[in-house]
mmCIF file of C-alpha atoms and ligand atoms in Angstrom:
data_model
loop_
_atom_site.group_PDB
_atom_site.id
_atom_site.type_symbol
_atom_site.label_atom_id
_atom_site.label_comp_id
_atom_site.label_asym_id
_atom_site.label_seq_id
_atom_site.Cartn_x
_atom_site.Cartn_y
_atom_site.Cartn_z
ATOM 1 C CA UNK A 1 46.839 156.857 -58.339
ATOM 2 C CA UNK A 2 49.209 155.476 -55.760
ATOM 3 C CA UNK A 3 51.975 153.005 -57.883
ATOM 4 C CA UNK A 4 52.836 150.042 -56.025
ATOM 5 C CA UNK A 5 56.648 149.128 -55.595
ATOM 6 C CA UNK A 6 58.205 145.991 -55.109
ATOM 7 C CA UNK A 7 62.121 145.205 -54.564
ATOM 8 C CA UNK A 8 63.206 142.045 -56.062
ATOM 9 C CA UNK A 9 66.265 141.051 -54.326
ATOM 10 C CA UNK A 10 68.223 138.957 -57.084
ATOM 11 C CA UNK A 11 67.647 138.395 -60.583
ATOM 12 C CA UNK A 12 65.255 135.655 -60.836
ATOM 13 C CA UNK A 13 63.393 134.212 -64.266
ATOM 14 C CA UNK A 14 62.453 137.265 -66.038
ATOM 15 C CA UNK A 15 58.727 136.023 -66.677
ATOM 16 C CA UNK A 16 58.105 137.380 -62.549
ATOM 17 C CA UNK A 17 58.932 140.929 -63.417
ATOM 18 C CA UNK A 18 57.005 140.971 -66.574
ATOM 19 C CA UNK A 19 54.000 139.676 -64.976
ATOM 20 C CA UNK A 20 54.685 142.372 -62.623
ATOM 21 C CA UNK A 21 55.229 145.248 -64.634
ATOM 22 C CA UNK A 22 51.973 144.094 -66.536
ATOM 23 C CA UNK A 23 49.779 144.619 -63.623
ATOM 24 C CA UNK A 24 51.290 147.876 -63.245
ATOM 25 C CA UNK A 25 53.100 147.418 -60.230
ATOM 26 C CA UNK A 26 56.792 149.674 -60.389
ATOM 27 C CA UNK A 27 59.323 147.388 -60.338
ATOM 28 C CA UNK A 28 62.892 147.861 -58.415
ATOM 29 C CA UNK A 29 65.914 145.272 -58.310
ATOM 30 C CA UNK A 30 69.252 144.173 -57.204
ATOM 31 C CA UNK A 31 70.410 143.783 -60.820
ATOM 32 C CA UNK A 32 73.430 141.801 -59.369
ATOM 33 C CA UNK A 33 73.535 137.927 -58.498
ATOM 34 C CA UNK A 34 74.798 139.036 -55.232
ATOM 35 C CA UNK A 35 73.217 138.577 -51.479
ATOM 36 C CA UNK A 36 72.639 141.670 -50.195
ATOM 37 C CA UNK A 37 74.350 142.873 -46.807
ATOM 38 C CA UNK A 38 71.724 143.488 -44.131
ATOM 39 C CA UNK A 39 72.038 147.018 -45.094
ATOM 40 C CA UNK A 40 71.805 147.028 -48.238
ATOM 41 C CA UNK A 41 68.758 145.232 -47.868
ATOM 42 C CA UNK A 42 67.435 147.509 -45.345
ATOM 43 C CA UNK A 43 68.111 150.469 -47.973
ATOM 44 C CA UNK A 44 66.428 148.831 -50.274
ATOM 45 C CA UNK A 45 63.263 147.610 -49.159
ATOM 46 C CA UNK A 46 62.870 151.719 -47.863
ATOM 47 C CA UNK A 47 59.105 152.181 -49.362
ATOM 48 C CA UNK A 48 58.434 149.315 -51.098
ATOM 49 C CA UNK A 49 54.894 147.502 -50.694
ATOM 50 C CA UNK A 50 56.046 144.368 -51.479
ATOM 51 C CA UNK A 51 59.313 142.054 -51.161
ATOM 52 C CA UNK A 52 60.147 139.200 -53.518
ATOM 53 C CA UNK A 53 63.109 137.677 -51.480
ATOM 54 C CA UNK A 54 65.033 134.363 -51.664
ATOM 55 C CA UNK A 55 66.138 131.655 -48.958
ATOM 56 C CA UNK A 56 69.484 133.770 -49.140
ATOM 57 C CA UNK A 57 67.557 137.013 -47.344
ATOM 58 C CA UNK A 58 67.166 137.454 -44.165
ATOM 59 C CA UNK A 59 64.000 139.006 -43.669
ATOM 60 C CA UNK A 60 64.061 140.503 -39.737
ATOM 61 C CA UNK A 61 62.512 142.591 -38.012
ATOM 62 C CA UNK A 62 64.999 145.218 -38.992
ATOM 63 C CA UNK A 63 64.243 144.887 -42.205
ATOM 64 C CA UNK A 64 60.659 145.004 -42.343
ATOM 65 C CA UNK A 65 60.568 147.982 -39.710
ATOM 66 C CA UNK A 66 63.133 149.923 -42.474
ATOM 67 C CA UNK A 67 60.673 148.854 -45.260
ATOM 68 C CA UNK A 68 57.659 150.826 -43.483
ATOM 69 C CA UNK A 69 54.135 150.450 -42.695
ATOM 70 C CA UNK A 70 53.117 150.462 -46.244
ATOM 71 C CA UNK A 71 54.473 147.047 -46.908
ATOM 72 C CA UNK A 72 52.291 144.312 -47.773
ATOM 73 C CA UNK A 73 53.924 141.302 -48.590
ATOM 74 C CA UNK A 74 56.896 139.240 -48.266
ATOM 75 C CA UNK A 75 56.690 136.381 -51.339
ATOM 76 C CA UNK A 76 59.672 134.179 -51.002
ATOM 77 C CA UNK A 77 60.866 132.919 -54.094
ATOM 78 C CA UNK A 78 61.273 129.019 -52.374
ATOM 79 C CA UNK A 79 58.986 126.598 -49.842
ATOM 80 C CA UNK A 80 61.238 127.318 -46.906
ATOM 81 C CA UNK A 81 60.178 130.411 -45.119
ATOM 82 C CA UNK A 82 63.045 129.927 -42.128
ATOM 83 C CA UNK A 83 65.003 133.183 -43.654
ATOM 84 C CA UNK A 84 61.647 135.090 -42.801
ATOM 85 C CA UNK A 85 61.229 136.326 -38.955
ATOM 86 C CA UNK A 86 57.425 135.314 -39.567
ATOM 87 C CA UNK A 87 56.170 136.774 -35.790
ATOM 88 C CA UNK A 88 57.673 139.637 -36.903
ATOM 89 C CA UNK A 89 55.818 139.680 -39.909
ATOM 90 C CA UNK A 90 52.889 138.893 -38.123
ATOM 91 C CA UNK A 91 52.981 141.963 -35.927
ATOM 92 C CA UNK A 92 53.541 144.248 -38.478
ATOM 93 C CA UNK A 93 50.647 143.362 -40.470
ATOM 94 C CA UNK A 94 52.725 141.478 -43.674
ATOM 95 C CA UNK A 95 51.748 138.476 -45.055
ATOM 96 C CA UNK A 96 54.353 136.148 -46.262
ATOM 97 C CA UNK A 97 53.652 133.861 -49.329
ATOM 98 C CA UNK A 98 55.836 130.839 -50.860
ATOM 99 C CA UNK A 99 56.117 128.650 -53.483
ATOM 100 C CA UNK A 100 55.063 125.103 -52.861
ATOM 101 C CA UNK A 101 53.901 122.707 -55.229
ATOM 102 C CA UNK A 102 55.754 123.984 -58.367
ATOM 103 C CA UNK A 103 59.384 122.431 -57.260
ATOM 104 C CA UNK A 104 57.845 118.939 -56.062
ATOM 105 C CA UNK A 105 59.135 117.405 -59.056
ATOM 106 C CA UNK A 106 62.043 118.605 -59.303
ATOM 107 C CA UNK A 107 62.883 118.391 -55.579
ATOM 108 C CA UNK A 108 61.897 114.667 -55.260
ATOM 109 C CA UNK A 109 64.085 114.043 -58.321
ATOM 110 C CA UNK A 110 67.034 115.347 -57.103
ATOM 111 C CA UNK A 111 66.878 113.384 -53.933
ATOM 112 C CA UNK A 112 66.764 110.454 -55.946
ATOM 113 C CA UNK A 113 69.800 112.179 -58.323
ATOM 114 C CA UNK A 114 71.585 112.455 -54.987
ATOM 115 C CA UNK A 115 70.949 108.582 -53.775
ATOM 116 C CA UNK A 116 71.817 107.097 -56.938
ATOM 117 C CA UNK A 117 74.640 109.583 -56.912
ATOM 118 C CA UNK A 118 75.856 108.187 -53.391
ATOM 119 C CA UNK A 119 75.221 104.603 -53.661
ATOM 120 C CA UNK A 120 76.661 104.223 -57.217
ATOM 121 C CA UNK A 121 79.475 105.981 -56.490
ATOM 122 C CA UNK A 122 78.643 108.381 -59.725
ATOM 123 C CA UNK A 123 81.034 111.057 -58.397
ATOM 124 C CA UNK A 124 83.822 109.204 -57.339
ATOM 125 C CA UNK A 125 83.921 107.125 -60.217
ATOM 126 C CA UNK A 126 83.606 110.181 -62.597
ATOM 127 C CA UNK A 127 86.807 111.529 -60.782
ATOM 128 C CA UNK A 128 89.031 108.359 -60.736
ATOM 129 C CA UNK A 129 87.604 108.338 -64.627
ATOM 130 C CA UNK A 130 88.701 111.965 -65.274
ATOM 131 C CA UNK A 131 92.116 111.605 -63.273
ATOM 132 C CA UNK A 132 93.186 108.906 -66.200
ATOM 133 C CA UNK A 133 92.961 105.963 -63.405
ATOM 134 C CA UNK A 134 90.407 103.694 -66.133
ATOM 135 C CA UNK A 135 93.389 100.864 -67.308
ATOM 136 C CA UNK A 136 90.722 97.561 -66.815
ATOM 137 C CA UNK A 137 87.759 96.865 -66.068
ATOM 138 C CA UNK A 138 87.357 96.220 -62.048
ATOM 139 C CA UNK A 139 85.383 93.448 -60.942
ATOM 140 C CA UNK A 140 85.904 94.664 -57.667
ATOM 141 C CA UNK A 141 85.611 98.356 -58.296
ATOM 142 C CA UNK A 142 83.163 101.014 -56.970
ATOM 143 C CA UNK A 143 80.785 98.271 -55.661
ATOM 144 C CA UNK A 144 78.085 99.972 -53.773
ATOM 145 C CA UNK A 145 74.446 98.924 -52.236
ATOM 146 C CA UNK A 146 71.169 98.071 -55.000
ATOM 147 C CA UNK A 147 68.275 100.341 -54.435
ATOM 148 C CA UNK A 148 66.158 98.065 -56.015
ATOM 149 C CA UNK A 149 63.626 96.412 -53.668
ATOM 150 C CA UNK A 150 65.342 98.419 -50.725
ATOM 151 C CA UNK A 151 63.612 100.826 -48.244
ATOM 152 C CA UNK A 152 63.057 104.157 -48.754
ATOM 153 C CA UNK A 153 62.786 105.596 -45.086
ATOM 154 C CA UNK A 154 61.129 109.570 -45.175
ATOM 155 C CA UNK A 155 61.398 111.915 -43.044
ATOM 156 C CA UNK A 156 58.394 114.868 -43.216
ATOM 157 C CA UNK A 157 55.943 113.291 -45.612
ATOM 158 C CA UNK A 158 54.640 116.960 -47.402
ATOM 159 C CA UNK A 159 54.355 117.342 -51.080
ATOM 160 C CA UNK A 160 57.989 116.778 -51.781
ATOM 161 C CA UNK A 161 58.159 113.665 -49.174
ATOM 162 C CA UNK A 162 54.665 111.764 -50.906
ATOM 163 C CA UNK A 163 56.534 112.314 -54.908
ATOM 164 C CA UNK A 164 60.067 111.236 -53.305
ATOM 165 C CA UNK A 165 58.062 107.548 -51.700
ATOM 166 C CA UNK A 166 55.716 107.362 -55.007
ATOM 167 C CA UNK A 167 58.767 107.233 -57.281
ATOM 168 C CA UNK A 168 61.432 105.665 -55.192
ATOM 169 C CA UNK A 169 57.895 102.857 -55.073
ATOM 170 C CA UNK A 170 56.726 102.640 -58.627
ATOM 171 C CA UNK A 171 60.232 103.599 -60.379
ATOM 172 C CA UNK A 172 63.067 101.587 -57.978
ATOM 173 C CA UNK A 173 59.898 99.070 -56.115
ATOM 174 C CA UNK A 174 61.129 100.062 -52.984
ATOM 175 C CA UNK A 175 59.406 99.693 -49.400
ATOM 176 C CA UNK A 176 58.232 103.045 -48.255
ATOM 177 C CA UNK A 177 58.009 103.752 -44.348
ATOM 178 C CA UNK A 178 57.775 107.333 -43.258
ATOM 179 C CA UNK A 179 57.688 109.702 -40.262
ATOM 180 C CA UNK A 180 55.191 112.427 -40.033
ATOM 181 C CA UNK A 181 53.575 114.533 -37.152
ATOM 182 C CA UNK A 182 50.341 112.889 -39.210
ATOM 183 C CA UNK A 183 49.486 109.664 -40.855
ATOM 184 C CA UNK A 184 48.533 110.120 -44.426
ATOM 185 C CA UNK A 185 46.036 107.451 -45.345
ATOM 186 C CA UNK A 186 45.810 107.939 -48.945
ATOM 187 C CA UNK A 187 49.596 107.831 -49.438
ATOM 188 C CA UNK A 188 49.631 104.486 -47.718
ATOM 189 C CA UNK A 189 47.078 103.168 -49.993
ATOM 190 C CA UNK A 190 48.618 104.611 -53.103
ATOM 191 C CA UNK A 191 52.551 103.186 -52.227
ATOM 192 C CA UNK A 192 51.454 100.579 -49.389
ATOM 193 C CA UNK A 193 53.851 102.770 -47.482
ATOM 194 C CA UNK A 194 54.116 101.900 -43.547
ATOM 195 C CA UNK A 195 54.115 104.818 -40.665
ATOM 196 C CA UNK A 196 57.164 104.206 -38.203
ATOM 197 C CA UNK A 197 58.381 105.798 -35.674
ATOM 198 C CA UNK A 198 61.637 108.087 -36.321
ATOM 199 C CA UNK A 199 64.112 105.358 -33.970
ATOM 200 C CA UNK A 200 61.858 102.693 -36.201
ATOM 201 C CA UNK A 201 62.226 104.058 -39.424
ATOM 202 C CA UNK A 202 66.211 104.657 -38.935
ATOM 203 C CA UNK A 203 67.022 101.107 -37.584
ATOM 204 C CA UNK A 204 65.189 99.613 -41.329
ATOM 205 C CA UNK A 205 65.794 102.530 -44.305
ATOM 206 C CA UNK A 206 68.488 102.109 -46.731
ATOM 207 C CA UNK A 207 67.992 105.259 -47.165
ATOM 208 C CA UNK A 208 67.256 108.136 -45.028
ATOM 209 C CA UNK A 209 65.619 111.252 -47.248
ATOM 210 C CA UNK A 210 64.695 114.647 -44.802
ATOM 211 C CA UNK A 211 61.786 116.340 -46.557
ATOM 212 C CA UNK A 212 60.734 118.789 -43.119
ATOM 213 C CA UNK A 213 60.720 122.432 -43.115
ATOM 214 C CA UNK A 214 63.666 123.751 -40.456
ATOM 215 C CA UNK A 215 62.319 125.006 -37.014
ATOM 216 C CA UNK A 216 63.474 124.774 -33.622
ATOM 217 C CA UNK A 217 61.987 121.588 -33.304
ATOM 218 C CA UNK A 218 63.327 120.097 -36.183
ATOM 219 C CA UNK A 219 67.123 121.596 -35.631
ATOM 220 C CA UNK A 220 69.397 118.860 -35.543
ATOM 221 C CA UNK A 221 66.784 116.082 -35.544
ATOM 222 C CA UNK A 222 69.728 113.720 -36.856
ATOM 223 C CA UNK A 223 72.415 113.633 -34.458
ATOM 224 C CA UNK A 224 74.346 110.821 -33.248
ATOM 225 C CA UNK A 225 71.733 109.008 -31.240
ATOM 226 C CA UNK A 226 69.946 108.791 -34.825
ATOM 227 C CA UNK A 227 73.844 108.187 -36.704
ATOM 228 C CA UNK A 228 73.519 105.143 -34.432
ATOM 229 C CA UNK A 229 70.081 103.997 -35.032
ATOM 230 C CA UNK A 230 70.908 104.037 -38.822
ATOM 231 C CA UNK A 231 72.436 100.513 -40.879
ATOM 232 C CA UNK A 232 75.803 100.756 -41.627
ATOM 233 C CA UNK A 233 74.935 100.490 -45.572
ATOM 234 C CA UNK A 234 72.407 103.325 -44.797
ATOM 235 C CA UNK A 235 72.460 106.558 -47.353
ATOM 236 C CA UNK A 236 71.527 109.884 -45.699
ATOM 237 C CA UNK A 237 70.012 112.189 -48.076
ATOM 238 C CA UNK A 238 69.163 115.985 -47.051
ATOM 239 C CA UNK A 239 67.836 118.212 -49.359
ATOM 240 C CA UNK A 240 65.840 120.432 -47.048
ATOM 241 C CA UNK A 241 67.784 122.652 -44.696
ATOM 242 C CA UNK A 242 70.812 122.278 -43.141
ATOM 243 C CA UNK A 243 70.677 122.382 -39.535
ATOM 244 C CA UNK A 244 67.941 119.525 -39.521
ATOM 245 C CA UNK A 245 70.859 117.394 -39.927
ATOM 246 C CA UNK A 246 74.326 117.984 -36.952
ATOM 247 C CA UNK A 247 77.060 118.283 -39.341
ATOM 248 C CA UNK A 248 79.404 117.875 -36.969
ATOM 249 C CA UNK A 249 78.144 114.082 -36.078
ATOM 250 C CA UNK A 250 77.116 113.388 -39.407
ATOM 251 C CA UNK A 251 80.980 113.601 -39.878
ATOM 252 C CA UNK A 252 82.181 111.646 -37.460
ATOM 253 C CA UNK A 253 79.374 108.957 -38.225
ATOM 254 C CA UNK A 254 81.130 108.902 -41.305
ATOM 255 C CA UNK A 255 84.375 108.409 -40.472
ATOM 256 C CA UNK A 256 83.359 105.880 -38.293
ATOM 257 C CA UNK A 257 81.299 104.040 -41.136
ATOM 258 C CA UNK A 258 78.297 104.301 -39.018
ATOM 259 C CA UNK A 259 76.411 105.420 -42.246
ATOM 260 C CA UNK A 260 77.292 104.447 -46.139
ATOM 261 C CA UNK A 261 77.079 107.479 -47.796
ATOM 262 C CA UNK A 262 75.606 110.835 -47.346
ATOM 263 C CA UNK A 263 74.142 113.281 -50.466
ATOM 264 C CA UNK A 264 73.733 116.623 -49.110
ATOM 265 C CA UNK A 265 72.408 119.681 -50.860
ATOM 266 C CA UNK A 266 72.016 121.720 -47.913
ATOM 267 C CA UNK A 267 74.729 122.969 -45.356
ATOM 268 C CA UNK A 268 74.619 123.751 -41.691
ATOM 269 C CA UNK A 269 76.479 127.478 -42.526
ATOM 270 C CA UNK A 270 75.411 127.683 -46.140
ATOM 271 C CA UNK A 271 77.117 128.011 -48.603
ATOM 272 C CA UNK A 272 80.024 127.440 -45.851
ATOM 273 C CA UNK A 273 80.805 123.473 -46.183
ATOM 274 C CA UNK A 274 82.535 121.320 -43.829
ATOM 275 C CA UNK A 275 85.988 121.617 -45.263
ATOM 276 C CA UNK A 276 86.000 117.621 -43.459
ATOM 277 C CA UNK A 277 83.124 116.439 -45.879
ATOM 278 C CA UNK A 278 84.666 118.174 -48.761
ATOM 279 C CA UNK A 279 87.304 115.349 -48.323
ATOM 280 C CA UNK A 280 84.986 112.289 -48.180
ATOM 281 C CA UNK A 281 84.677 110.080 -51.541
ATOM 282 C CA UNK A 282 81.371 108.529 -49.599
ATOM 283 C CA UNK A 283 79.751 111.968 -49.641
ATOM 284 C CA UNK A 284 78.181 113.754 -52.875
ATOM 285 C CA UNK A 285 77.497 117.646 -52.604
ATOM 286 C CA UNK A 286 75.364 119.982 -54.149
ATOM 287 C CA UNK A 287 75.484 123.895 -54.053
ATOM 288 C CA UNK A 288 71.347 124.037 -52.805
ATOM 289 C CA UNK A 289 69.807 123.146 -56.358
ATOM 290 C CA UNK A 290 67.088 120.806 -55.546
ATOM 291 C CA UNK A 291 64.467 122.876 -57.395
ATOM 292 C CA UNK A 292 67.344 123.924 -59.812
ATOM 293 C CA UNK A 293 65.528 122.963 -63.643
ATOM 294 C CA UNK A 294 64.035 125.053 -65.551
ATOM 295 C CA UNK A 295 60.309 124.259 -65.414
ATOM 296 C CA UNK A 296 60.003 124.978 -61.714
ATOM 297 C CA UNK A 297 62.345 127.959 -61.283
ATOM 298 C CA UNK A 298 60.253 129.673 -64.332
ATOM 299 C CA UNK A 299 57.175 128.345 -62.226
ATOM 300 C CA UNK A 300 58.526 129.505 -58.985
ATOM 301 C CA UNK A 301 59.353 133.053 -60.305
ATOM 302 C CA UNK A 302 55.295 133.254 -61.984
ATOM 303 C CA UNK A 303 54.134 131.944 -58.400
ATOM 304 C CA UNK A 304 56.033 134.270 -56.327
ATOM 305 C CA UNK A 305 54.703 137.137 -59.054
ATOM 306 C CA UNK A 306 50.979 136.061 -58.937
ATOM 307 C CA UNK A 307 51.581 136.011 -55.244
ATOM 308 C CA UNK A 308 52.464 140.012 -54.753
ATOM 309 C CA UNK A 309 49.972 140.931 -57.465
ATOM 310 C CA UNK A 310 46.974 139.189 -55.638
ATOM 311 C CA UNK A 311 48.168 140.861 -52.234
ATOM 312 C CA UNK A 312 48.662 144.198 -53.578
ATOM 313 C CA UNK A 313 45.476 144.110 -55.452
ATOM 314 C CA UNK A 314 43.799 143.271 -52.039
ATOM 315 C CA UNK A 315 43.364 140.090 -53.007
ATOM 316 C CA UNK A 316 43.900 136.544 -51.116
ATOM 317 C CA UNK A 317 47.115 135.037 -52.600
ATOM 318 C CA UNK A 318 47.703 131.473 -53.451
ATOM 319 C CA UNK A 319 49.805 130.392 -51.006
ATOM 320 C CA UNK A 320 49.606 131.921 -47.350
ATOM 321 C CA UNK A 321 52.052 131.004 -45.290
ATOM 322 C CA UNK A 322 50.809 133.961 -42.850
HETATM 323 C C1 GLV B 401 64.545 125.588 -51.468
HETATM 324 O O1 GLV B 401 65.314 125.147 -50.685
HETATM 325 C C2 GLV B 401 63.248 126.036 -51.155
HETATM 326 O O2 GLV B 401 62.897 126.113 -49.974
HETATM 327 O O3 GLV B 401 62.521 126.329 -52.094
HETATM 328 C C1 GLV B 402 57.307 121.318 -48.836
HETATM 329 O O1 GLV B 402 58.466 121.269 -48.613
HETATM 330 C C2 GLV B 402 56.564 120.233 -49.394
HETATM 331 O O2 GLV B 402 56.851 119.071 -49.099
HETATM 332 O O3 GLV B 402 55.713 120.595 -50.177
#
């Protein structure tokens, strides 16, 4: 019998290569929590029949024309698929799988992390704490906006967009109002949530939360046109991709005070960050852990398994991207 291989790229919640070594697929790793170099990669995927990568691998056409005809599937181990060349893919025949649903949670809570983060001043106030600067209590001190009551403005209403408006509704009663390429009906009914247009929805959020995947149409959707559009007590929250947002006038809309606050978890040259927004107290920054708890990493590593085993056992997979 022919054994099926897969390359995992970096270690990942164990439970993915047990599943995998169950079904009796052969299983071969990076053992180090390093990104491969294009070569590396290249060496490594030599043979295999399936890839579990992660938003960190670039997946071209290089690499799947090194891997070989044999190869079946790409499963990224995230929602995003941008780090996949997926016409590529498509003309050599390999599907490519991802895992939605399982972060939801834990994506829509760490946009809210991030706002209350921003507009409480959590970070700055934990270093002027830490830095011995506490000698009375301020009544003036680290005043920032309520969310209560405020609006909640989204930006791609998918899976993690819908959780973000239900809880930011029912948990903080904010307005909803949301952009979309299509209206979701049942949403509206469940959060009374309003459709707007993008300039609409800028000019009356409090808070600005990007929940779209990142393609050319959606590069640099917020630039300063939109920086402009926004209230001056306005949040901007990205935990998507990076280059939906132009760091460069996201800066400068920040030095101006054209914007409140920004919480960012994802970076125009990840993990590069804008050594100018490293300085900013009105700016909290994550290192790209949105989906970072337990329960949907451990999910997200049994997804991207199930995934690969389906395909290889020429099956249909749970979640097709193509
Ligand atoms: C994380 O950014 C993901 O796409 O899962
Ligand atoms: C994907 O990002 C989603 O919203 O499910």
């Amino acid at each position: 019998m022919n054994i099926k291989k897969v390359f995992i790229c970096r270690p990942i919640p164990e439970i993915a290569e047990e599943m995998l070594k169950k079904a009796g697929i052969q299983v071969e790793k990076n053992p180090l929590d390093k990104i491969l170099s294009p070569d590396e990669l290249k060496k490594k995927v030599a043979g295999m029949d399936a890839v579990l990568s992660l938003l960190s691998d670039k997946i071209t056409a290089e690499v799947l024309a090194s891997a070989g005809s044999q190869l079946k599937i790409v499963a990224n181990y995230a929602v995003g698929v941008d780090n996949i060349d997926i016409r590529a893919c498509q003309a050599q025949g390999v599907m490519v799988t991802n895992t939605p649903d399982v972060l939801t949670e834990a994506v829509a809570e760490h946009v809210l992390a991030l706002t209350l983060a921003v507009t409480r001043r959590v970070v700055e106030a934990d270093r002027f704490t830490r830095r011995g600067e506490f000698k009375q209590w301020m009544p003036l001190g680290f005043i920032g906006p309520s969310l209560f009551g405020k609006t909640m403005g989204i930006i791609g209403m998918g899976r993690i967009g819908s959780l973000t408006g239900e809880m930011a509704h029912s948990g903080f009663k904010m307005k909803v109002i949301y952009f979309d390429l299509k209206r979701d009906k049942e949403f509206e009914n469940k959060t009374g949530a309003k459709f707007a247009s993008i300039a609409k929805l800028l000019k009356n959020a409090d808070v600005v939360s990007l929940n779209v995947p990142l393609t050319p149409k959606t590069k640099h959707l917020i630039s300063s046109q939109e920086f402009k559009q926004m209230k001056q007590t306005a949040t901007l929250i990205n935990t998507s991709r990076g280059p939906v947002v132009d760091e460069k006038a996201l800066v400068s809309a920040l030095k101006s005070k054209e914007i409140w606050g920004a919480g960012l978890d994802v970076f125009e040259e990840e993990p590069k960050v804008n050594p100018e927004l490293i300085k900013m107290d009105n700016v909290v920054l994550t290192p790209h852990i949105a989906s970072a708890t337990s329960e949907a990493r451990d999910a997200m590593a049994e997804v991207a398994a199930k995934n690969i085993i389906a395909v290889l056992g020429g099956k249909k997979p749970l979640n097709q991207v193509c």
